[in-house]
Amino acid sequence: MNAGLWLHRGRLLILCSCLAAHRATLRQKIQLSQCADSQDHLSAGASAGLSTDVLISIAVFWVWSRIDAQRHSVRNWWLVLPAGAFVGLSLALPLYLYFRQDIYED
């Protein structure tokens, strides 16, 4: 891959992470203004941060798995997309590694 494509993907990834962080911050501000108890403030901020981290991680994994699948000709790699969307990274990552291992066993 050429450097321009990598630069474009890097910029896109940074933009997506900034937008997700900004959205989480706005959501947190709205939730904080609606909370009456100080304990609720902590839980709203923590859950927004955790959700953002998980979403960014799964998006980065999907991009990496697509690039890696093309590079190594991994069959059925696309199954990690619904696995990540409906279950999460805890299923998608091992599933992709299982599909990738089949390349070395064949």
PDB file of C-alpha atoms in Angstrom:
ATOM      1  CA  MET A   1       0.000   0.000   0.000  1.00  0.00           C
ATOM      2  CA  ASN A   2       1.176   3.479  -0.729  1.00  0.00           C
ATOM      3  CA  ALA A   3       1.847   6.075   1.942  1.00  0.00           C
ATOM      4  CA  GLY A   4      -1.052   8.279   0.835  1.00  0.00           C
ATOM      5  CA  LEU A   5      -3.582   5.532   1.514  1.00  0.00           C
ATOM      6  CA  TRP A   6      -2.122   4.867   4.962  1.00  0.00           C
ATOM      7  CA  LEU A   7      -2.209   8.594   5.706  1.00  0.00           C
ATOM      8  CA  HIS A   8      -5.845   8.789   4.583  1.00  0.00           C
ATOM      9  CA  ARG A   9      -6.808   5.818   6.778  1.00  0.00           C
ATOM     10  CA  GLY A  10      -4.945   7.313   9.730  1.00  0.00           C
ATOM     11  CA  ARG A  11      -6.751  10.617   9.328  1.00  0.00           C
ATOM     12  CA  LEU A  12     -10.077   8.818   9.066  1.00  0.00           C
ATOM     13  CA  LEU A  13      -9.351   6.831  12.217  1.00  0.00           C
ATOM     14  CA  ILE A  14      -8.383   9.973  14.140  1.00  0.00           C
ATOM     15  CA  LEU A  15     -11.515  11.741  12.921  1.00  0.00           C
ATOM     16  CA  CYS A  16     -13.749   8.839  13.978  1.00  0.00           C
ATOM     17  CA  SER A  17     -12.158   8.646  17.409  1.00  0.00           C
ATOM     18  CA  CYS A  18     -12.490  12.416  17.895  1.00  0.00           C
ATOM     19  CA  LEU A  19     -16.141  12.345  16.857  1.00  0.00           C
ATOM     20  CA  ALA A  20     -16.847   9.438  19.201  1.00  0.00           C
ATOM     21  CA  ALA A  21     -15.097  11.204  22.070  1.00  0.00           C
ATOM     22  CA  HIS A  22     -16.974  14.438  21.352  1.00  0.00           C
ATOM     23  CA  ARG A  23     -20.301  12.596  21.214  1.00  0.00           C
ATOM     24  CA  ALA A  24     -19.554  10.842  24.487  1.00  0.00           C
ATOM     25  CA  THR A  25     -18.631  14.172  26.090  1.00  0.00           C
ATOM     26  CA  LEU A  26     -21.886  15.757  24.939  1.00  0.00           C
ATOM     27  CA  ARG A  27     -23.862  12.750  26.155  1.00  0.00           C
ATOM     28  CA  GLN A  28     -22.049  12.915  29.474  1.00  0.00           C
ATOM     29  CA  LYS A  29     -22.846  16.621  29.873  1.00  0.00           C
ATOM     30  CA  ILE A  30     -26.515  15.970  29.203  1.00  0.00           C
ATOM     31  CA  GLN A  31     -26.594  13.061  31.630  1.00  0.00           C
ATOM     32  CA  LEU A  32     -24.709  15.044  34.267  1.00  0.00           C
ATOM     33  CA  SER A  33     -27.182  17.897  34.040  1.00  0.00           C
ATOM     34  CA  GLN A  34     -30.058  15.460  34.542  1.00  0.00           C
ATOM     35  CA  CYS A  35     -28.487  13.610  37.502  1.00  0.00           C
ATOM     36  CA  ALA A  36     -29.386  14.745  41.001  1.00  0.00           C
ATOM     37  CA  ASP A  37     -27.076  12.502  43.013  1.00  0.00           C
ATOM     38  CA  SER A  38     -23.275  12.872  42.901  1.00  0.00           C
ATOM     39  CA  GLN A  39     -22.901   9.072  42.663  1.00  0.00           C
ATOM     40  CA  ASP A  40     -24.855   9.137  39.382  1.00  0.00           C
ATOM     41  CA  HIS A  41     -22.344  11.634  37.947  1.00  0.00           C
ATOM     42  CA  LEU A  42     -19.509   9.145  38.342  1.00  0.00           C
ATOM     43  CA  SER A  43     -21.380   6.219  36.808  1.00  0.00           C
ATOM     44  CA  ALA A  44     -22.561   8.260  33.797  1.00  0.00           C
ATOM     45  CA  GLY A  45     -19.032   9.412  32.982  1.00  0.00           C
ATOM     46  CA  ALA A  46     -17.489   5.987  33.472  1.00  0.00           C
ATOM     47  CA  SER A  47     -20.037   4.202  31.300  1.00  0.00           C
ATOM     48  CA  ALA A  48     -19.703   6.782  28.508  1.00  0.00           C
ATOM     49  CA  GLY A  49     -15.916   6.409  28.518  1.00  0.00           C
ATOM     50  CA  LEU A  50     -16.083   2.626  28.523  1.00  0.00           C
ATOM     51  CA  SER A  51     -18.626   2.555  25.705  1.00  0.00           C
ATOM     52  CA  THR A  52     -16.480   4.876  23.606  1.00  0.00           C
ATOM     53  CA  ASP A  53     -13.375   2.750  24.170  1.00  0.00           C
ATOM     54  CA  VAL A  54     -15.196  -0.426  23.134  1.00  0.00           C
ATOM     55  CA  LEU A  55     -16.646   1.153  19.997  1.00  0.00           C
ATOM     56  CA  ILE A  56     -13.286   2.560  18.912  1.00  0.00           C
ATOM     57  CA  SER A  57     -11.597  -0.805  19.578  1.00  0.00           C
ATOM     58  CA  ILE A  58     -14.084  -2.765  17.487  1.00  0.00           C
ATOM     59  CA  ALA A  59     -13.862  -0.224  14.627  1.00  0.00           C
ATOM     60  CA  VAL A  60     -10.061  -0.403  14.591  1.00  0.00           C
ATOM     61  CA  PHE A  61     -10.223  -4.205  14.693  1.00  0.00           C
ATOM     62  CA  TRP A  62     -12.599  -4.286  11.715  1.00  0.00           C
ATOM     63  CA  VAL A  63     -10.259  -2.087   9.653  1.00  0.00           C
ATOM     64  CA  TRP A  64      -7.203  -4.131  10.628  1.00  0.00           C
ATOM     65  CA  SER A  65      -8.923  -7.472   9.983  1.00  0.00           C
ATOM     66  CA  ARG A  66     -10.004  -6.319   6.509  1.00  0.00           C
ATOM     67  CA  ILE A  67      -6.485  -5.238   5.570  1.00  0.00           C
ATOM     68  CA  ASP A  68      -4.914  -8.360   7.072  1.00  0.00           C
ATOM     69  CA  ALA A  69      -7.479 -10.648   5.414  1.00  0.00           C
ATOM     70  CA  GLN A  70      -6.655  -9.195   2.003  1.00  0.00           C
ATOM     71  CA  ARG A  71      -2.934  -9.502   2.648  1.00  0.00           C
ATOM     72  CA  HIS A  72      -3.122 -13.163   3.752  1.00  0.00           C
ATOM     73  CA  SER A  73      -6.162 -14.262   1.701  1.00  0.00           C
ATOM     74  CA  VAL A  74      -8.242 -15.209   4.736  1.00  0.00           C
ATOM     75  CA  ARG A  75     -11.479 -16.918   3.774  1.00  0.00           C
ATOM     76  CA  ASN A  76     -14.739 -16.009   5.566  1.00  0.00           C
ATOM     77  CA  TRP A  77     -13.130 -13.053   7.317  1.00  0.00           C
ATOM     78  CA  TRP A  78     -16.378 -11.100   6.918  1.00  0.00           C
ATOM     79  CA  LEU A  79     -17.958 -13.230   9.660  1.00  0.00           C
ATOM     80  CA  VAL A  80     -16.104 -11.098  12.205  1.00  0.00           C
ATOM     81  CA  LEU A  81     -18.300  -8.125  11.233  1.00  0.00           C
ATOM     82  CA  PRO A  82     -21.600  -9.529  12.581  1.00  0.00           C
ATOM     83  CA  ALA A  83     -19.743 -11.278  15.417  1.00  0.00           C
ATOM     84  CA  GLY A  84     -18.325  -7.938  16.533  1.00  0.00           C
ATOM     85  CA  ALA A  85     -21.587  -6.068  16.031  1.00  0.00           C
ATOM     86  CA  PHE A  86     -23.873  -8.513  17.828  1.00  0.00           C
ATOM     87  CA  VAL A  87     -21.570 -10.070  20.443  1.00  0.00           C
ATOM     88  CA  GLY A  88     -18.430  -7.979  20.642  1.00  0.00           C
ATOM     89  CA  LEU A  89     -14.682  -8.051  20.322  1.00  0.00           C
ATOM     90  CA  SER A  90     -14.493 -11.033  22.672  1.00  0.00           C
ATOM     91  CA  LEU A  91     -15.943 -13.219  19.885  1.00  0.00           C
ATOM     92  CA  ALA A  92     -14.733 -11.366  16.790  1.00  0.00           C
ATOM     93  CA  LEU A  93     -11.003 -11.430  17.593  1.00  0.00           C
ATOM     94  CA  PRO A  94     -10.719 -15.159  18.416  1.00  0.00           C
ATOM     95  CA  LEU A  95     -12.923 -15.987  15.416  1.00  0.00           C
ATOM     96  CA  TYR A  96     -10.661 -14.032  13.079  1.00  0.00           C
ATOM     97  CA  LEU A  97      -7.545 -15.634  14.545  1.00  0.00           C
ATOM     98  CA  TYR A  98      -9.154 -19.056  14.030  1.00  0.00           C
ATOM     99  CA  PHE A  99      -9.836 -18.254  10.363  1.00  0.00           C
ATOM    100  CA  ARG A 100      -6.298 -16.950   9.957  1.00  0.00           C
ATOM    101  CA  GLN A 101      -4.831 -20.094  11.533  1.00  0.00           C
ATOM    102  CA  ASP A 102      -6.480 -22.176   8.814  1.00  0.00           C
ATOM    103  CA  ILE A 103      -4.116 -20.565   6.294  1.00  0.00           C
ATOM    104  CA  TYR A 104      -1.076 -21.999   8.016  1.00  0.00           C
ATOM    105  CA  GLU A 105      -2.614 -25.457   8.452  1.00  0.00           C
ATOM    106  CA  ASP A 106      -3.573 -25.860   4.785  1.00  0.00           C
TER     107      ASP A 106
END
